[in-house]
Coordinates of C-alpha atoms in Angstrom, one line a residue:
Chain A
M249 CA 0.0 0.0 0.0
E250 CA 1.3 3.4 -1.0
T251 CA 1.7 5.8 2.0
F252 CA 2.7 9.4 2.6
K253 CA 3.9 11.4 5.6
L254 CA 1.8 14.1 7.1
K255 CA 4.1 16.4 9.1
V256 CA 2.0 18.4 11.5
F257 CA 2.9 21.5 13.5
R258 CA 2.3 20.7 17.2
Y259 CA 2.3 23.2 20.0
D260 CA 0.5 23.2 23.4
P261 CA 1.6 26.3 25.3
T262 CA 0.4 24.7 28.6
K263 CA 3.2 22.0 28.3
D264 CA 5.5 22.7 25.3
S265 CA 8.3 25.3 25.6
E266 CA 8.7 25.2 21.8
P267 CA 6.6 24.1 18.9
Y268 CA 7.7 20.9 17.2
Y269 CA 6.6 18.7 14.2
Q270 CA 5.0 15.3 14.5
T271 CA 4.9 13.0 11.5
Y272 CA 2.1 10.5 10.8
E273 CA 2.3 7.9 8.1
L274 CA -1.0 7.5 6.2
P275 CA -2.2 5.6 3.2
V276 CA -2.6 7.5 -0.1
E277 CA -6.3 7.4 -0.8
K278 CA -7.9 8.7 -4.0
G279 CA -9.8 11.8 -3.3
M280 CA -8.5 12.3 0.2
T281 CA -8.3 16.0 1.2
V282 CA -5.8 17.4 3.6
L283 CA -8.6 17.9 6.1
A284 CA -9.6 14.2 5.7
A285 CA -5.9 13.2 6.3
L286 CA -5.9 15.3 9.5
F287 CA -9.0 13.5 10.6
K288 CA -7.5 10.1 9.8
A289 CA -4.4 10.9 11.8
K290 CA -6.5 12.1 14.7
E291 CA -9.0 9.2 14.7
E292 CA -6.5 6.4 14.1
Q293 CA -3.2 7.6 15.5
D294 CA -3.3 10.6 17.8
P295 CA -6.5 12.1 19.3
T296 CA -4.6 15.1 20.6
I297 CA -4.1 16.9 17.2
S298 CA -6.2 20.1 17.3
F299 CA -7.5 21.9 14.2
R300 CA -10.6 24.0 13.3
Y301 CA -13.1 22.8 10.6
N302 CA -16.7 22.8 9.9
C303 CA -18.3 22.6 6.4
R304 CA -15.7 20.4 4.6
A305 CA -16.9 22.1 1.4
A306 CA -14.8 25.3 1.1
I307 CA -17.6 27.4 2.3
C308 CA -17.2 28.1 6.0
G309 CA -13.5 29.2 5.9
S310 CA -12.6 27.5 9.2
C311 CA -9.9 25.1 8.1
A312 CA -7.3 27.4 6.5
V313 CA -3.7 26.1 7.2
R314 CA -0.4 26.4 5.5
I315 CA 0.4 23.4 3.3
N316 CA 4.1 23.2 2.4
G317 CA 4.4 26.8 3.3
H318 CA 1.4 28.2 1.4
A319 CA -2.0 29.0 2.9
T320 CA -5.3 27.5 1.7
L321 CA -8.3 25.6 2.9
A322 CA -7.4 22.1 4.1
C323 CA -10.7 20.8 2.7
K324 CA -10.1 22.1 -0.8
V325 CA -6.8 20.4 -1.7
Q326 CA -6.3 16.7 -2.3
I327 CA -3.3 14.7 -1.1
T328 CA -2.6 13.0 -4.4
H329 CA -2.4 16.4 -6.1
L330 CA 0.0 17.8 -3.5
L331 CA 2.3 14.7 -3.7
Q332 CA 2.5 15.2 -7.4
K333 CA 2.8 19.0 -7.3
Y334 CA 5.8 18.9 -4.9
D335 CA 7.2 15.6 -6.1
T336 CA 7.5 14.5 -2.5
D337 CA 6.2 11.9 0.0
T338 CA 5.8 14.4 2.8
I339 CA 3.1 17.1 3.3
T340 CA 3.9 19.7 5.9
I341 CA 1.0 21.4 7.7
D342 CA 1.5 24.6 9.7
P343 CA -1.0 27.0 11.2
I344 CA -1.6 30.0 8.9
G345 CA 1.1 32.6 9.1
N346 CA 1.2 36.1 10.6
V347 CA -1.0 35.0 13.5
K348 CA -0.5 33.8 17.1
P349 CA -0.9 30.0 17.3
L350 CA -3.0 28.9 20.3
K351 CA -2.8 25.1 20.0
D352 CA -1.5 23.1 17.1
L353 CA -3.2 24.4 14.0
I354 CA -5.6 26.6 15.9
Y355 CA -4.7 30.3 16.0
D356 CA -6.0 33.4 17.8
M357 CA -8.9 34.8 15.7
D358 CA -9.6 37.8 18.0
W359 CA -6.7 39.7 16.5
L360 CA -8.2 39.4 13.0
I361 CA -11.7 40.3 14.2
D362 CA -10.4 43.5 15.9
K363 CA -8.8 44.6 12.7
L364 CA -12.0 43.9 10.8
K365 CA -14.1 46.0 13.2
K366 CA -12.1 49.0 12.3
V367 CA -13.7 49.2 8.8
K368 CA -17.2 48.4 10.1
P369 CA -17.7 45.3 7.9
W370 CA -21.5 45.6 7.6
F371 CA -23.8 47.5 5.3
I372 CA -24.8 51.0 6.5
P373 CA -27.4 52.4 4.1
K374 CA -27.1 56.0 2.9
E375 CA -30.8 56.4 2.7
P376 CA -34.0 54.7 4.0
P377 CA -35.4 51.8 1.9
P378 CA -37.4 52.9 -1.2
P379 CA -41.0 54.0 -0.2
D380 CA -42.5 51.4 -2.5
G381 CA -41.6 48.8 0.2
K382 CA -39.3 47.0 -2.1
E383 CA -35.6 46.3 -1.4
Y384 CA -32.6 48.6 -2.2
R385 CA -32.0 48.3 -5.9
Q386 CA -28.7 48.5 -7.8
D387 CA -27.5 48.8 -11.4
P388 CA -26.2 45.4 -12.5
Y389 CA -22.8 46.9 -13.4
D390 CA -22.5 48.5 -9.9
H391 CA -23.3 45.2 -8.3
H392 CA -20.8 43.5 -10.6
R393 CA -18.1 45.8 -9.1
I394 CA -18.6 44.3 -5.6
D395 CA -19.7 40.8 -6.6
F396 CA -16.4 39.0 -6.2
A397 CA -15.5 41.0 -3.1
S398 CA -18.7 39.9 -1.5
D399 CA -17.6 36.2 -1.6
C400 CA -15.0 36.5 1.1
I401 CA -15.5 33.8 3.8
L402 CA -12.9 35.3 6.2
C403 CA -10.7 32.3 6.1
A404 CA -7.6 34.5 6.4
S405 CA -5.5 32.6 3.9
C406 CA -4.6 36.0 2.3
M407 CA -3.6 37.4 5.7
S408 CA -1.4 34.4 6.3
D409 CA 0.9 34.9 3.3
C410 CA 0.8 38.7 3.1
N411 CA 4.3 40.2 2.9
A412 CA 3.4 43.6 4.3
L413 CA 1.8 42.0 7.3
K414 CA 4.8 39.8 7.7
A415 CA 6.9 43.0 8.0
N416 CA 4.4 45.0 10.1
K417 CA 1.6 43.6 12.2
D418 CA -0.2 47.0 12.2
F419 CA -1.0 46.6 8.5
L420 CA -4.8 45.9 8.3
G421 CA -4.1 43.2 5.7
P422 CA -5.7 42.1 2.5
M423 CA -8.8 40.6 4.1
V424 CA -9.7 43.8 5.9
H425 CA -8.9 46.2 3.0
S426 CA -10.8 44.0 0.7
K427 CA -13.8 44.0 3.0
A428 CA -13.6 47.8 3.2
Y429 CA -13.7 47.8 -0.6
R430 CA -16.8 45.7 -0.7
F431 CA -18.7 48.4 1.2
I432 CA -16.9 51.5 -0.1
A433 CA -17.6 50.4 -3.6
D434 CA -21.2 49.6 -2.8
T435 CA -23.4 52.4 -4.4
R436 CA -25.9 52.0 -1.6
D437 CA -23.5 52.5 1.2
G438 CA -23.5 55.6 3.4
E439 CA -20.4 55.2 5.5
K440 CA -17.6 55.7 2.9
E441 CA -16.0 58.6 4.8
G442 CA -15.5 56.6 8.0
R443 CA -14.2 53.6 6.2
F444 CA -11.8 55.7 4.1
E445 CA -10.5 57.3 7.3
A446 CA -9.9 53.9 8.8
I447 CA -8.0 52.4 5.9
L448 CA -6.0 55.5 5.2
E449 CA -4.9 56.2 8.8
D450 CA -1.2 56.4 8.7
L451 CA -1.5 55.5 5.0
N452 CA -2.2 51.9 5.9
L453 CA -3.8 51.1 2.5
E454 CA -0.5 52.0 0.8
W455 CA 1.6 49.7 3.0
C456 CA 0.6 47.0 0.6
V457 CA 3.7 45.9 -1.4
R458 CA 1.7 44.4 -4.4
C459 CA 3.2 41.0 -3.8
V460 CA -0.1 39.5 -4.9
E461 CA 0.1 36.6 -2.4
C462 CA -3.4 37.4 -1.3
T463 CA -5.0 36.9 -4.7
T464 CA -2.8 33.9 -5.3
R465 CA -3.9 32.3 -2.0
C466 CA -7.6 33.2 -2.0
P467 CA -9.8 30.1 -2.4
K468 CA -12.9 32.1 -3.3
E469 CA -11.8 34.5 -6.1
V470 CA -12.2 37.5 -3.9
Q471 CA -9.2 39.2 -5.6
P472 CA -8.0 41.1 -2.5
Y473 CA -5.0 42.6 -4.3
E474 CA -7.1 44.0 -7.1
N475 CA -9.6 45.3 -4.5
I476 CA -6.8 47.2 -2.8
I477 CA -5.8 48.7 -6.2
R478 CA -9.5 49.7 -6.8
L479 CA -9.6 51.2 -3.3
R480 CA -6.6 53.3 -4.1
I481 CA -8.3 54.6 -7.4
M482 CA -11.4 55.4 -5.4
A483 CA -9.4 57.2 -2.6
A484 CA -7.7 59.4 -5.3
E485 CA -11.1 60.1 -6.8
H486 CA -12.4 61.0 -3.4
G487 CA -9.7 63.6 -3.1
Y488 CA -7.0 61.9 -1.0
K489 CA -3.6 63.1 -2.0
T490 CA -1.4 60.2 -0.8
P491 CA 2.2 59.5 -1.7
G492 CA 0.8 56.8 -4.0
E493 CA -1.4 59.3 -5.7
I494 CA 1.6 61.7 -6.2
H495 CA 3.7 58.7 -7.5
A496 CA 1.0 57.9 -10.0
E497 CA 0.9 61.5 -11.2
I498 CA 4.6 61.5 -11.7
F499 CA 4.4 58.4 -13.8
E500 CA 1.6 59.8 -15.9
R501 CA 3.4 63.0 -16.5
D502 CA 6.6 61.3 -17.5
I503 CA 4.8 58.9 -19.9
Y504 CA 3.2 62.0 -21.5
N505 CA 6.4 64.1 -21.6
R506 CA 9.1 61.6 -22.4
G507 CA 7.7 58.1 -22.4
L508 CA 9.9 56.5 -19.7
L509 CA 10.1 57.4 -16.1
N510 CA 12.8 60.0 -15.1
E511 CA 14.2 58.1 -12.1
M512 CA 16.8 60.7 -11.3
L513 CA 14.3 63.4 -10.6
L514 CA 11.8 61.1 -8.9
P515 CA 12.8 61.7 -5.2
M516 CA 12.6 65.5 -5.6
R517 CA 9.2 65.3 -7.3
Q518 CA 7.9 62.7 -4.9
E519 CA 9.0 64.3 -1.6
G520 CA 9.9 67.9 -2.5
I521 CA 13.1 69.8 -1.7
L522 CA 13.3 68.4 1.9
G523 CA 13.0 64.9 0.5
A524 CA 15.7 65.6 -2.1
I525 CA 18.0 66.7 0.7
K526 CA 17.1 63.6 2.8
R527 CA 17.9 61.4 -0.3
A528 CA 21.1 63.2 -1.3
P529 CA 23.5 60.8 0.4
F530 CA 21.8 57.9 -1.4
G531 CA 21.9 59.8 -4.7
I532 CA 25.7 60.4 -4.3
K533 CA 26.2 56.7 -3.6
M534 CA 24.4 55.9 -6.8
M535 CA 26.4 58.5 -8.7
L536 CA 29.7 57.0 -7.5
K537 CA 28.6 53.6 -8.7
G538 CA 27.8 54.9 -12.2
K539 CA 24.1 54.2 -11.8
V540 CA 23.1 57.7 -12.6
N541 CA 22.0 58.9 -16.1
Y542 CA 23.1 62.6 -15.9
A543 CA 21.1 63.6 -18.9
D544 CA 18.0 62.9 -16.9
F545 CA 18.7 65.9 -14.7
F546 CA 18.0 68.0 -17.7
G547 CA 15.0 66.2 -18.9
G548 CA 16.8 63.3 -20.6
H549 CA 15.8 61.8 -23.9
K550 CA 12.3 61.0 -25.2
V551 CA 11.2 57.7 -26.6
K552 CA 10.6 57.7 -30.4
R553 CA 7.1 58.6 -31.7
I554 CA 6.3 60.6 -28.5
E555 CA 3.6 62.6 -30.4
E556 CA 1.8 59.4 -30.9
V557 CA 1.9 58.7 -27.1
R558 CA 0.6 62.1 -26.3
K559 CA -2.3 61.8 -28.8
I560 CA -3.3 58.4 -27.2
Y561 CA -2.9 59.8 -23.7
E562 CA -5.2 62.8 -24.5
V563 CA -7.9 60.7 -26.2
A564 CA -7.8 58.0 -23.5
K565 CA -8.2 60.7 -20.8
Q566 CA -11.3 62.1 -22.5
K567 CA -12.8 58.7 -23.0
E568 CA -12.1 57.0 -19.7
K569 CA -15.2 58.1 -17.9
E570 CA -17.5 56.5 -20.4
V571 CA -15.7 53.1 -20.5
K572 CA -17.1 50.5 -18.1
I573 CA -14.3 48.1 -17.2
R574 CA -15.6 44.7 -16.1
I575 CA -13.8 42.7 -13.4
P576 CA -12.6 39.5 -15.0
Q577 CA -13.3 36.1 -13.6
I578 CA -10.0 34.5 -12.4
M579 CA -11.1 31.3 -10.6
G580 CA -9.0 28.5 -12.0
V581 CA -7.8 30.7 -14.8
I582 CA -4.2 30.2 -15.8
Y583 CA -2.8 32.6 -18.4
E584 CA -2.9 31.0 -21.7
D585 CA 0.6 31.4 -23.0
K586 CA 0.5 30.8 -26.8
R587 CA 4.3 30.5 -27.0
R588 CA 3.8 27.1 -25.5
T589 CA 1.7 25.8 -28.4
R590 CA 3.2 27.8 -31.2
K591 CA 5.6 26.0 -33.4
R592 CA 9.1 27.2 -32.4
P593 CA 12.3 26.9 -34.3
N594 CA 14.6 24.1 -33.3
Y595 CA 17.5 25.8 -31.6
A596 CA 19.9 22.9 -32.2
E597 CA 19.4 23.0 -35.9
T598 CA 19.4 26.8 -36.3
G599 CA 22.1 27.6 -33.8
G600 CA 19.6 30.2 -32.6
N601 CA 20.1 32.4 -35.7
E602 CA 18.2 31.0 -38.5
Chain B
M44 CA 13.2 32.5 -38.3
G45 CA 15.4 32.1 -35.3
L46 CA 14.9 33.5 -31.9
R47 CA 13.6 37.0 -32.6
Y48 CA 12.1 39.3 -30.0
A49 CA 10.6 42.7 -29.6
F50 CA 12.8 43.9 -26.8
Y51 CA 10.9 46.0 -24.2
T52 CA 13.5 47.5 -21.9
G53 CA 11.3 49.2 -19.3
C54 CA 12.4 52.3 -17.3
S55 CA 14.9 50.7 -14.9
A56 CA 17.3 49.3 -17.4
K57 CA 17.4 52.7 -19.1
G58 CA 17.7 54.5 -15.8
V59 CA 19.1 53.2 -12.6
A60 CA 20.2 49.8 -13.8
P61 CA 22.3 50.4 -17.0
E62 CA 24.3 47.2 -16.1
L63 CA 21.1 45.2 -16.7
Y64 CA 20.5 46.7 -20.2
N65 CA 24.2 46.1 -21.2
S66 CA 24.5 42.6 -19.8
T67 CA 21.1 41.6 -21.4
K68 CA 22.3 42.8 -24.9
L69 CA 25.7 41.0 -24.6
V70 CA 24.3 37.7 -23.3
A71 CA 21.3 37.6 -25.6
E72 CA 23.6 38.1 -28.6
K73 CA 25.8 35.3 -27.4
L74 CA 22.9 33.0 -26.9
G75 CA 21.6 33.7 -30.4
M76 CA 18.6 35.8 -29.4
E77 CA 17.9 38.7 -31.8
L78 CA 16.6 41.6 -29.8
I79 CA 14.7 44.3 -31.8
E80 CA 14.5 47.1 -29.3
L81 CA 11.2 48.9 -29.1
E82 CA 12.6 52.4 -29.0
A83 CA 9.1 53.9 -29.2
A84 CA 7.8 52.0 -26.2
T85 CA 6.8 53.8 -23.0
C86 CA 6.7 52.9 -19.3
C87 CA 4.3 50.2 -18.4
G88 CA 2.8 52.2 -15.6
A89 CA 4.5 50.1 -13.0
G90 CA 1.3 49.6 -11.1
A91 CA 1.3 53.4 -10.3
V92 CA -0.7 54.6 -13.3
Q93 CA -2.9 51.5 -12.8
E94 CA -3.8 52.9 -9.4
K95 CA -5.1 56.1 -10.8
D96 CA -6.4 55.6 -14.4
E97 CA -7.1 52.0 -15.3
F98 CA -8.2 52.8 -18.8
L99 CA -5.2 55.0 -19.5
A100 CA -2.9 52.3 -18.3
L101 CA -4.5 49.7 -20.5
T102 CA -4.4 52.0 -23.5
I103 CA -0.8 52.9 -23.1
N104 CA 0.2 49.2 -22.7
A105 CA -2.0 48.2 -25.7
R106 CA 0.2 50.6 -27.6
N107 CA 3.3 48.9 -26.3
L108 CA 1.9 45.6 -27.4
A109 CA 0.9 47.0 -30.8
L110 CA 4.6 48.0 -31.2
A111 CA 5.6 44.4 -30.8
E112 CA 3.0 43.3 -33.3
E113 CA 4.4 45.9 -35.8
V114 CA 7.7 43.9 -35.8
D115 CA 5.8 40.6 -35.7
A116 CA 7.5 39.2 -32.7
D117 CA 6.8 38.3 -29.1
L118 CA 7.5 41.0 -26.6
L119 CA 10.5 40.2 -24.3
T120 CA 10.8 41.9 -21.0
I121 CA 13.6 42.1 -18.4
C122 CA 11.5 43.2 -15.5
N123 CA 8.9 41.3 -13.4
T124 CA 6.6 44.2 -13.0
C125 CA 6.6 45.1 -16.7
T126 CA 5.8 41.5 -17.4
M127 CA 2.8 41.5 -15.1
M128 CA 1.5 44.9 -16.3
L129 CA 1.7 44.0 -19.9
R130 CA 0.2 40.5 -19.4
E131 CA -2.6 42.1 -17.3
T132 CA -3.4 44.4 -20.3
K133 CA -3.4 41.5 -22.7
F134 CA -5.5 39.3 -20.4
K135 CA -8.1 42.1 -19.9
L136 CA -8.3 43.1 -23.6
D137 CA -8.4 39.5 -24.9
N138 CA -11.2 38.5 -22.5
D139 CA -13.4 41.6 -23.0
P140 CA -14.3 42.4 -26.6
E141 CA -16.0 45.7 -25.7
L142 CA -12.9 46.9 -23.8
K143 CA -10.7 45.9 -26.6
E144 CA -12.8 47.9 -29.0
A145 CA -12.8 51.0 -26.7
V146 CA -9.0 50.8 -26.5
N147 CA -8.6 50.3 -30.2
E148 CA -10.8 53.4 -30.9
V149 CA -8.2 55.4 -29.0
L150 CA -5.2 53.7 -30.7
K151 CA -6.8 54.4 -34.1
E152 CA -6.4 58.1 -33.5
A153 CA -2.6 57.4 -33.7
G154 CA -3.0 54.9 -36.6
L155 CA -2.4 51.9 -34.4
E156 CA -4.3 48.7 -33.6
Y157 CA -4.0 46.1 -30.8
K158 CA -4.6 42.7 -32.3
G159 CA -3.4 40.4 -29.6
T160 CA -0.9 38.4 -31.7
S161 CA 2.3 39.0 -29.7
E162 CA 2.8 37.1 -26.4
I163 CA 4.6 38.7 -23.5
T164 CA 7.6 36.8 -22.3
H165 CA 10.5 37.3 -19.9
F166 CA 14.2 36.8 -20.6
L167 CA 14.3 34.0 -17.9
W168 CA 11.6 32.0 -19.7
E169 CA 13.2 32.5 -23.1
V170 CA 16.5 31.2 -21.8
I171 CA 14.7 28.1 -20.9
D172 CA 12.1 27.7 -23.7
G173 CA 13.8 29.5 -26.5
V174 CA 17.5 28.9 -26.1
G175 CA 17.0 25.7 -24.1
I176 CA 18.7 24.5 -20.9
D177 CA 20.9 21.9 -22.7
N178 CA 22.1 24.5 -25.3
L179 CA 22.9 26.9 -22.5
K180 CA 24.9 24.2 -20.7
A181 CA 26.8 23.5 -23.9
M182 CA 27.8 27.2 -24.2
V183 CA 29.2 27.5 -20.6
V184 CA 32.9 28.1 -20.6
R185 CA 33.3 29.2 -17.0
P186 CA 31.1 27.1 -14.8
L187 CA 30.1 28.9 -11.6
E188 CA 30.8 25.7 -9.6
E189 CA 32.3 27.4 -6.5
F190 CA 29.2 29.5 -6.0
N191 CA 26.3 29.0 -3.7
I192 CA 23.6 31.0 -5.5
A193 CA 20.4 32.1 -3.8
P194 CA 17.5 32.5 -6.3
F195 CA 15.2 35.4 -5.7
Y196 CA 12.2 35.2 -8.0
G197 CA 10.5 38.5 -7.2
C198 CA 6.7 38.6 -7.1
H199 CA 5.5 39.4 -10.5
I200 CA 7.2 36.6 -12.3
I201 CA 5.2 34.0 -10.4
R202 CA 2.1 35.8 -9.1
P203 CA -0.8 36.1 -9.8
P204 CA -1.0 32.8 -11.7
Y205 CA -4.0 34.0 -13.7
L206 CA -1.7 36.6 -15.3
I207 CA 1.7 34.9 -15.2
G208 CA 1.0 31.1 -15.2
Y209 CA 4.4 30.2 -16.5
E210 CA 5.1 27.8 -13.6
D211 CA 3.6 26.8 -10.3
P212 CA 3.8 29.9 -8.1
D213 CA 4.1 27.6 -5.0
N214 CA 7.0 25.6 -6.3
P215 CA 8.8 27.4 -9.2
K216 CA 11.9 25.8 -10.7
S217 CA 13.0 28.1 -13.5
L218 CA 15.7 30.1 -11.7
E219 CA 17.2 26.9 -10.2
M220 CA 17.3 25.3 -13.6
V221 CA 19.3 28.2 -15.0
I222 CA 21.6 28.3 -11.9
E223 CA 22.3 24.6 -12.4
A224 CA 22.8 25.0 -16.1
V225 CA 25.6 27.6 -15.5
G226 CA 27.2 25.2 -13.0
G227 CA 26.2 27.0 -9.8
K228 CA 24.7 25.4 -6.7
P229 CA 21.1 26.7 -6.0
V230 CA 20.6 27.5 -2.4
D231 CA 17.1 27.0 -1.0
H232 CA 16.2 29.8 1.4
E233 CA 13.2 31.1 3.2
A234 CA 12.7 34.3 1.2
K235 CA 13.1 32.7 -2.2
L236 CA 9.5 33.6 -3.2
A237 CA 9.2 36.6 -0.9
C238 CA 8.7 40.3 -1.8
C239 CA 11.6 42.8 -1.8
G240 CA 9.3 45.6 -0.6
F241 CA 10.0 47.9 -3.6
H242 CA 6.4 48.9 -4.3
S243 CA 5.6 50.4 -1.0
F244 CA 8.8 52.4 -0.7
W245 CA 7.3 55.9 -0.9
S246 CA 4.5 55.2 1.6
A247 CA 6.0 52.7 4.0
E248 CA 9.8 52.8 3.7
D249 CA 10.4 52.2 7.4
K250 CA 7.2 50.5 8.3
V251 CA 7.4 47.8 5.6
T252 CA 9.8 48.1 2.7
L253 CA 13.2 48.1 4.4
K254 CA 12.1 45.4 6.9
L255 CA 11.3 43.1 4.0
T256 CA 14.6 43.9 2.2
A257 CA 16.5 43.0 5.4
M258 CA 14.6 39.8 5.8
D259 CA 15.3 38.8 2.3
A260 CA 19.1 39.5 2.4
Q261 CA 19.2 37.8 5.8
S262 CA 17.5 34.7 4.5
A263 CA 20.1 34.2 1.7
K264 CA 22.9 35.0 4.2
K265 CA 21.7 32.5 6.6
E266 CA 22.1 29.7 4.0
Q267 CA 25.6 30.9 3.2
A268 CA 24.8 32.0 -0.3
D269 CA 27.7 33.8 -2.1
F270 CA 25.2 36.0 -3.9
M271 CA 21.5 36.3 -4.8
V272 CA 20.3 36.3 -8.4
T273 CA 17.1 38.0 -9.5
P274 CA 15.3 38.4 -12.9
C275 CA 13.9 41.8 -11.8
P276 CA 15.6 45.2 -11.8
L277 CA 13.2 46.5 -9.1
C278 CA 14.1 43.7 -6.8
H279 CA 17.7 44.4 -7.7
T280 CA 17.5 48.1 -6.8
Q281 CA 15.8 47.3 -3.6
L282 CA 18.1 44.5 -2.5
D283 CA 21.3 46.0 -3.8
A284 CA 21.0 49.8 -3.6
M285 CA 18.9 49.7 -0.5
Q286 CA 20.6 46.9 1.4
E287 CA 22.8 49.2 3.5
E288 CA 19.7 51.1 4.6
A289 CA 18.0 47.8 5.4
E290 CA 21.0 46.7 7.4
Q291 CA 20.8 49.8 9.5
K292 CA 17.2 48.9 10.3
I293 CA 18.2 45.6 11.9
G294 CA 21.7 46.6 13.1
V295 CA 23.3 43.7 11.3
K296 CA 25.9 43.9 8.5
L297 CA 24.9 41.6 5.6
G298 CA 26.7 42.7 2.5
I299 CA 25.3 40.0 0.2
P300 CA 25.8 40.8 -3.5
I301 CA 22.8 40.8 -5.8
L302 CA 23.3 39.8 -9.5
H303 CA 20.9 40.4 -12.4
L304 CA 20.1 37.1 -14.1
P305 CA 21.9 38.0 -17.4
Q306 CA 25.0 39.0 -15.3
M307 CA 25.1 35.5 -13.8
I308 CA 24.7 33.8 -17.2
G309 CA 27.2 36.2 -18.7
L310 CA 29.9 35.2 -16.2
A311 CA 29.4 31.6 -17.1
L312 CA 29.6 32.4 -20.8
G313 CA 33.0 33.9 -20.3
F314 CA 32.2 37.7 -20.3
K315 CA 34.4 39.8 -18.0
P316 CA 32.8 41.1 -14.9
K317 CA 33.4 44.7 -16.0
E318 CA 31.6 44.1 -19.3
L319 CA 28.6 42.9 -17.4
G320 CA 28.7 45.9 -15.1
L321 CA 29.5 44.1 -11.9
D322 CA 31.4 47.2 -10.8
K323 CA 28.1 49.2 -11.0
H324 CA 26.7 47.6 -7.8
V325 CA 26.3 49.2 -4.4
I326 CA 27.0 46.0 -2.6
S327 CA 30.5 45.0 -3.5
T328 CA 30.9 42.2 -6.0
E329 CA 34.7 42.1 -5.5
E330 CA 34.6 38.6 -4.0
I331 CA 32.8 37.3 -7.1
I332 CA 35.1 39.1 -9.5
R333 CA 38.2 37.7 -7.6
K334 CA 36.9 34.2 -7.8
V335 CA 36.0 34.2 -11.5
A336 CA 39.3 35.8 -12.5

């Protein structure tokens, strides 16, 4: 009988000074999920393993764990797939990251709930229900904008693997910002101001490093990273002048004026004269290493056909308000790379040249 | 036709990382890759324009892709974020006919059209799929056998899979394959798939960015890597140019050199460190230069 090893993070603070791993050997069964494997180990080998679960159907969000270092729902992944994917006989299960483990795979949820409370994750209508006694109505496109974001089951897989949260536990995190988006972007909502204040306190929304771990981990297509970007667009439209907004303006102006970013003048334009002074030692270091393009201090060169860029820029700016961009579905979508199927020259025969 | 690409340099290689531009050109030629530089291409928006004007960003990048279509070649990038932004554009336009039409109405004003016939590929992928690992191996004249090399993928060459999808984002192998092909020893380390922090620099330099940079450099140092290698100039700027600032944050001297992917390949192909711009690094590469001499 084919077997595999389930290596489980164990920690009981009432008796263990340090966490440790315990390994269980289990049969490879077709269709067995990680959650089913945890059950089998618990029922047949060690009743002391602790983990959260409920629906076993990727709906309740209780069983998120880290599998070989990456967070997802234990009930959503099959052992046979993992053994193949990692080409291994050992599956390592840790509690999700960026949280405080309580016992084994169970972590402290209060910390996440406290973060969520800051953005008031519930609907606060901006006006009373329609007088005709029917429910609040919404344009289908407006609903589409919050449709995916509404599917969050608070499993915290995104929080687990978030790089910004790893660096700083005060970051609200993708789950919370995404939840804020779900309500701020809701045309029926009346509490935008308060939610914006919460997510922009200390520029929290802009701590996101765009590592896209959240969207990669999310088992429900919520697209937390994309929601953070949409929130930033909305914050700018709402009049917030953040460093991110200033940064975007610099990029836009450079694309219009010269095509490529003028990196040499970026610090000065981003942070003003005081910023330029603060960054001067760094600038000198870069100069000494020959990493500075001196021409850029005087505007630098323009890309070819810049008139074409400017024309496109101007027309796009006029048109953008009337274009309704739909949010694409991404569940199970893998970029279709046509290079893979296209007939390619045989390198050995051509020597790469012909 | 041989290996022929529409070469999209991005801003960094033309600005703060000239050593990447030069080493890419040298190495590509040696490997038999013909690079047709898109001299009319603009910045990809780098995620910044995308946070302000989504339609403008899509249109500008549709123009960049149309430029590659003009020369009838796949577009080759040397930056992770450029790769993601351009592939995001292609993904959105190819999956939304109305959006594509709206973008093309704008491009028409400048006599251009986005058709969707050019793919967006990265130098790393073309070394593997175009040149081929075996062919690369055969061309190595100075195997990097004495080096422990820590791969640092950078986010946007693996995530998100719906835009990138080249390999499994949980367990990528491409960088290790190239490291092995040039005779080096890949070092597995904790931050291999982590973020360098670059994109939150102006908003959270102290709170997030430099902390991540320090963690990454420490991770490679802990596994006794001789240097890190990355396919992304933004990761390079962050990990190389900002490493000293990151060291100050944690009060530990790290000094781990960071090489651009074409620099590492170039050393194995016999190019001199100076030709590859190894002297243009903030973190000293002297130890590497001494060893390969």
